[in-house]
Short mmCIF file of C-alpha atoms in Angstrom, two decimals:
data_model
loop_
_atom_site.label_atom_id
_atom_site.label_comp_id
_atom_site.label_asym_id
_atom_site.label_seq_id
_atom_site.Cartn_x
_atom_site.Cartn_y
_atom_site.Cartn_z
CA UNK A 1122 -7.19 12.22 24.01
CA UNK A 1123 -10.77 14.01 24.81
CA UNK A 1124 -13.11 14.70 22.50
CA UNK A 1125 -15.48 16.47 24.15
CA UNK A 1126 -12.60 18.50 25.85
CA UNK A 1127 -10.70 19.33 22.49
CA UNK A 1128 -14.02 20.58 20.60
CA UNK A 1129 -15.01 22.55 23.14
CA UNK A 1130 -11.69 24.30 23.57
CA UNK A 1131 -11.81 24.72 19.85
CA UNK A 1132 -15.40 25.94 19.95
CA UNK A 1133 -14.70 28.64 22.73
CA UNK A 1134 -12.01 29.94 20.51
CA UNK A 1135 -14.15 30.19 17.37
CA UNK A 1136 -16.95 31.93 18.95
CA UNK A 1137 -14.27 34.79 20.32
CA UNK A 1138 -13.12 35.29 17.00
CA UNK A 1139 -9.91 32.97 17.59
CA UNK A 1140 -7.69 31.06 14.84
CA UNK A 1141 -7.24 27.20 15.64
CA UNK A 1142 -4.80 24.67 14.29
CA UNK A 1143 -6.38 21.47 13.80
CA UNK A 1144 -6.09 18.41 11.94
CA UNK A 1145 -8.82 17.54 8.95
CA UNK A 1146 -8.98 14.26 6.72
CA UNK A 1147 -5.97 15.92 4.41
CA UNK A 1148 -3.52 18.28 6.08
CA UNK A 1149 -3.11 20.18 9.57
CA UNK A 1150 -5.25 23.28 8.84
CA UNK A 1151 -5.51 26.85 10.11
CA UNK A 1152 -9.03 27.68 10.99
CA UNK A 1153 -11.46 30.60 12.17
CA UNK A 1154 -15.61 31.45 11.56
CA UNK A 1155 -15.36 31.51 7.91
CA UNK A 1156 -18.35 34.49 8.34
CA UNK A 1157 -16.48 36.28 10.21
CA UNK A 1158 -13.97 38.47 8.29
CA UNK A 1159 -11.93 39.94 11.24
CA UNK A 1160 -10.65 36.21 12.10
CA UNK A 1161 -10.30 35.47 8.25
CA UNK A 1162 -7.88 38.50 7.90
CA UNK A 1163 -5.97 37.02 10.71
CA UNK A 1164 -5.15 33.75 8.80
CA UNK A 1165 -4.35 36.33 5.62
CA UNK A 1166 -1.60 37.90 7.80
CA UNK A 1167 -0.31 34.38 9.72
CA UNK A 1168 -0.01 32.68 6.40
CA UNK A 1169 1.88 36.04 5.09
CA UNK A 1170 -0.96 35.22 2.07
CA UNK A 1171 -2.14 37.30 -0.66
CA UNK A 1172 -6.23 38.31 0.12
CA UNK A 1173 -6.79 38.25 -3.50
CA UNK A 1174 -7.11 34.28 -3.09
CA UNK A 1175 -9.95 32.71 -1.53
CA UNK A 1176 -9.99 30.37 0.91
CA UNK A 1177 -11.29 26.55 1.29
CA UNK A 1178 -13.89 26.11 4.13
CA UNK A 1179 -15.13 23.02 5.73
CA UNK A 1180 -19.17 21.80 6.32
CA UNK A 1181 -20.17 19.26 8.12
CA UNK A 1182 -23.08 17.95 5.41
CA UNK A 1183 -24.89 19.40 2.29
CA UNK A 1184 -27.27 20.97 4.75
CA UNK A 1185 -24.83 22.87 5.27
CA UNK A 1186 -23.47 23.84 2.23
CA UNK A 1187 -26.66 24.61 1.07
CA UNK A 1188 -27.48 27.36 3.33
CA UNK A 1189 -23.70 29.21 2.35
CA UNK A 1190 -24.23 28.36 -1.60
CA UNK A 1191 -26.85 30.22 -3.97
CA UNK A 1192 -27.52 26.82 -5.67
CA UNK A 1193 -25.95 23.00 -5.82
CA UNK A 1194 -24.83 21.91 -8.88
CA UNK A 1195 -27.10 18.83 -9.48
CA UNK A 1196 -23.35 16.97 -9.48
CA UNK A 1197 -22.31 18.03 -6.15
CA UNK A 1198 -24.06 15.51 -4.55
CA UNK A 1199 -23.09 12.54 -6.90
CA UNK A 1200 -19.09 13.86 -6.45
CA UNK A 1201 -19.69 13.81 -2.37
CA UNK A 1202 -21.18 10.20 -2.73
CA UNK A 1203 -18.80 8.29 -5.33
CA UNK A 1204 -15.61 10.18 -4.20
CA UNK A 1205 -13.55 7.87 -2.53
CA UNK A 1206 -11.15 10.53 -1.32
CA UNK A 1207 -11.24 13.73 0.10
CA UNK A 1208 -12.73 16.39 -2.48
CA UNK A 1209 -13.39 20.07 -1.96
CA UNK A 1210 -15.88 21.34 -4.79
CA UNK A 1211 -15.31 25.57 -6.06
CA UNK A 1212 -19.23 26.41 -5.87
CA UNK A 1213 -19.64 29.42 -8.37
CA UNK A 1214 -21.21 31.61 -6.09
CA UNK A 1215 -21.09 31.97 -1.99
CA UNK A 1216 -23.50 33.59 0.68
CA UNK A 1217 -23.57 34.36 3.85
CA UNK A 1218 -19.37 34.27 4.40
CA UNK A 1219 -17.01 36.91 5.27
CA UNK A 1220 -16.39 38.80 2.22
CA UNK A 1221 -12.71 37.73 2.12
CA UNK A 1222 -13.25 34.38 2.29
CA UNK A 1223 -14.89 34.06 -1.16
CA UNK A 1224 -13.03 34.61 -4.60
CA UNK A 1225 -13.03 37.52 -6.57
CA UNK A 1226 -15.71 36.37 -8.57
CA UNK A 1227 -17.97 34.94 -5.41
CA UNK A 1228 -17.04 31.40 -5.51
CA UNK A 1229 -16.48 29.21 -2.69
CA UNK A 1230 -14.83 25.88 -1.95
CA UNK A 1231 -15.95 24.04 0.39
CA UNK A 1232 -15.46 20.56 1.44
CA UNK A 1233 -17.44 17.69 3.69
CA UNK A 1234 -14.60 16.19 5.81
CA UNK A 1235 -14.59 12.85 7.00
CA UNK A 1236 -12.86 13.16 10.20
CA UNK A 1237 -14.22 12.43 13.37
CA UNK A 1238 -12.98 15.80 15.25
CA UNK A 1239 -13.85 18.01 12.48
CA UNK A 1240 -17.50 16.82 12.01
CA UNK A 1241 -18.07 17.06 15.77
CA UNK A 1242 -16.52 20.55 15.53
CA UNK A 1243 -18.54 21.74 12.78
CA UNK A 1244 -21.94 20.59 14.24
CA UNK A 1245 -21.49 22.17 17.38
CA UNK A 1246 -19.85 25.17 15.80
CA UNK A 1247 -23.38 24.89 13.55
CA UNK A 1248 -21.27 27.51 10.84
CA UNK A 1249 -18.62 26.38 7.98
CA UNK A 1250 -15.28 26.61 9.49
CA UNK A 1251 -11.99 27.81 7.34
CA UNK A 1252 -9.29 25.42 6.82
CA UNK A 1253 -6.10 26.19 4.93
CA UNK A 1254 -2.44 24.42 5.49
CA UNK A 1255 -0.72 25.25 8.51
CA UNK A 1256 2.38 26.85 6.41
CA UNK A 1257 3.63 30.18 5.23
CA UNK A 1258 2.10 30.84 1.77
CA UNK A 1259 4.58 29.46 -0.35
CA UNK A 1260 5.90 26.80 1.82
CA UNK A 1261 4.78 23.07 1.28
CA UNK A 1262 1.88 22.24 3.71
CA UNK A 1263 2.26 20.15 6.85
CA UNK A 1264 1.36 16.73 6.76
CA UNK A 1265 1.79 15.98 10.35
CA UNK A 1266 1.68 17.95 13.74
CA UNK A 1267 5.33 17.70 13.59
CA UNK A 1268 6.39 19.78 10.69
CA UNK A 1269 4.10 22.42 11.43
CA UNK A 1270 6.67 25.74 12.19
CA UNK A 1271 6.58 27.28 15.52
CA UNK A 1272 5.80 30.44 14.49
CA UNK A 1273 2.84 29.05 13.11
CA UNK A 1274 1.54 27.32 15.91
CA UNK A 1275 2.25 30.47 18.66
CA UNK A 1276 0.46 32.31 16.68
CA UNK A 1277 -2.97 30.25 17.38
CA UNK A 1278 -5.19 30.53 19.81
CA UNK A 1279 -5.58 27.01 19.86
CA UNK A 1280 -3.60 23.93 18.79
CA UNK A 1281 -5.87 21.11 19.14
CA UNK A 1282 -3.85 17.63 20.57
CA UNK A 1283 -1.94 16.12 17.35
CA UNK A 1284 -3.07 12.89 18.29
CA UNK A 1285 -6.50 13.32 16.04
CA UNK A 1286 -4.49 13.46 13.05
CA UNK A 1287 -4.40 9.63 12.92
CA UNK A 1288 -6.68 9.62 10.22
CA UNK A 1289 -5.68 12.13 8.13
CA UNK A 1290 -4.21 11.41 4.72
CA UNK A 1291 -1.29 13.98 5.09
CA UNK A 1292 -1.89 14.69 1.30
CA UNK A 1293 -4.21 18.06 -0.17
CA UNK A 1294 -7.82 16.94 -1.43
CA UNK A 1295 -8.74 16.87 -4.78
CA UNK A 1296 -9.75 20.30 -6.41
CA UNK A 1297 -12.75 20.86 -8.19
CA UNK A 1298 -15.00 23.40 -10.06
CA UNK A 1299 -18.60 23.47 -10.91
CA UNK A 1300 -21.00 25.47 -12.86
CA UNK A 1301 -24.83 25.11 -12.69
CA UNK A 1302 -25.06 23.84 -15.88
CA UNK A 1303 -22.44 20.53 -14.36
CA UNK A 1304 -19.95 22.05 -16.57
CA UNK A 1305 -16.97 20.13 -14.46
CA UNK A 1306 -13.64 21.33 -14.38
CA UNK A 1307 -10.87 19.53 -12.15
CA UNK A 1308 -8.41 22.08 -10.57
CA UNK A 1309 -5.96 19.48 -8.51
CA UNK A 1310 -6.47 16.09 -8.76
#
């Protein structure tokens, strides 16, 4: 198991527009350049998913976030800090993503992982990356390498080496929505 070796594989496929399967700190996720809405299409048709519904995307800090968000939430931050498992916040309004990445109404979710390969990912990548289960929409989401479906993983440019998902929780992160005014609203708990 290379680091180096597996992000860079990862990273050559996201900069030519590829789809990855790789594992974050929840489930194995499908991912692309969530600003680039040829690649995000792609995961619509894999997944057999409806475009209407947005998409979760990964950032490697609040640096980040903040330069794909038209304003924090003052509780973002606090969430991120006290949460002791993995969250993904609904921002009300995104910037700077592919159009079909975002909600109807412009939000975003986005989560911080804490997962050694992703982070190294997304700071080379320097851009958030997409990541939504590795299933058929409809069908419960992998929680291990294993029962990921083949036709899901031959259709990847990528499949990063199962043996990062060590870590992961094999369990969805916690959903939930913010307003500017911290007007909180939990989606999935």
């Amino acid at each position: 198991m290379n680091f180096t070796e597996e992000v860079e594989k990862a990273l050559k496929a996201l900069r030519a527009s590829g789809v990855i399967l790789y594992p974050t700190d929840t489930v194995w996720g499908i991912g692309c350049d969530a600003t680039n809405a040829e690649a995000v299409g792609r995961i619509f048709r894999i997944k057999a998913r409806d475009d209407a519904k947005s998409l979760v995307v990964l950032a490697s800090d609040m640096d980040m976030v903040s330069s794909y968000v038209e304003g924090i939430p003052p509780m973002a931050e606090t969430i991120m800090e006290v949460s002791d498992k993995p969250v993904t916040i609904i921002y009300p309004k995104g910037t700077g993503l592919a159009w079909n990445v975002t909600a109807p109404d412009g939000s975003i979710a986005i989560r911080i992982p804490r997962h050694e390969f992703c982070q190294r990912l997304l700071k080379a990548f320097g851009k958030p990356i997409v990541s939504t289960s590795a299933n058929i929409s409809g069908d419960a989401a992998p929680r291990r390498f294993s029962e990921i479906t083949e036709n899901i993983k031959s259709a990847m440019d990528v499949c990063v080496d199962p043996a990062f998902e060590k870590v992961s929780t094999g369990r969805p992160s916690s959903i939930i929505m913010l307003g500017m005014d911290d007007q909180v609203r939990i989606i999935r708990e």
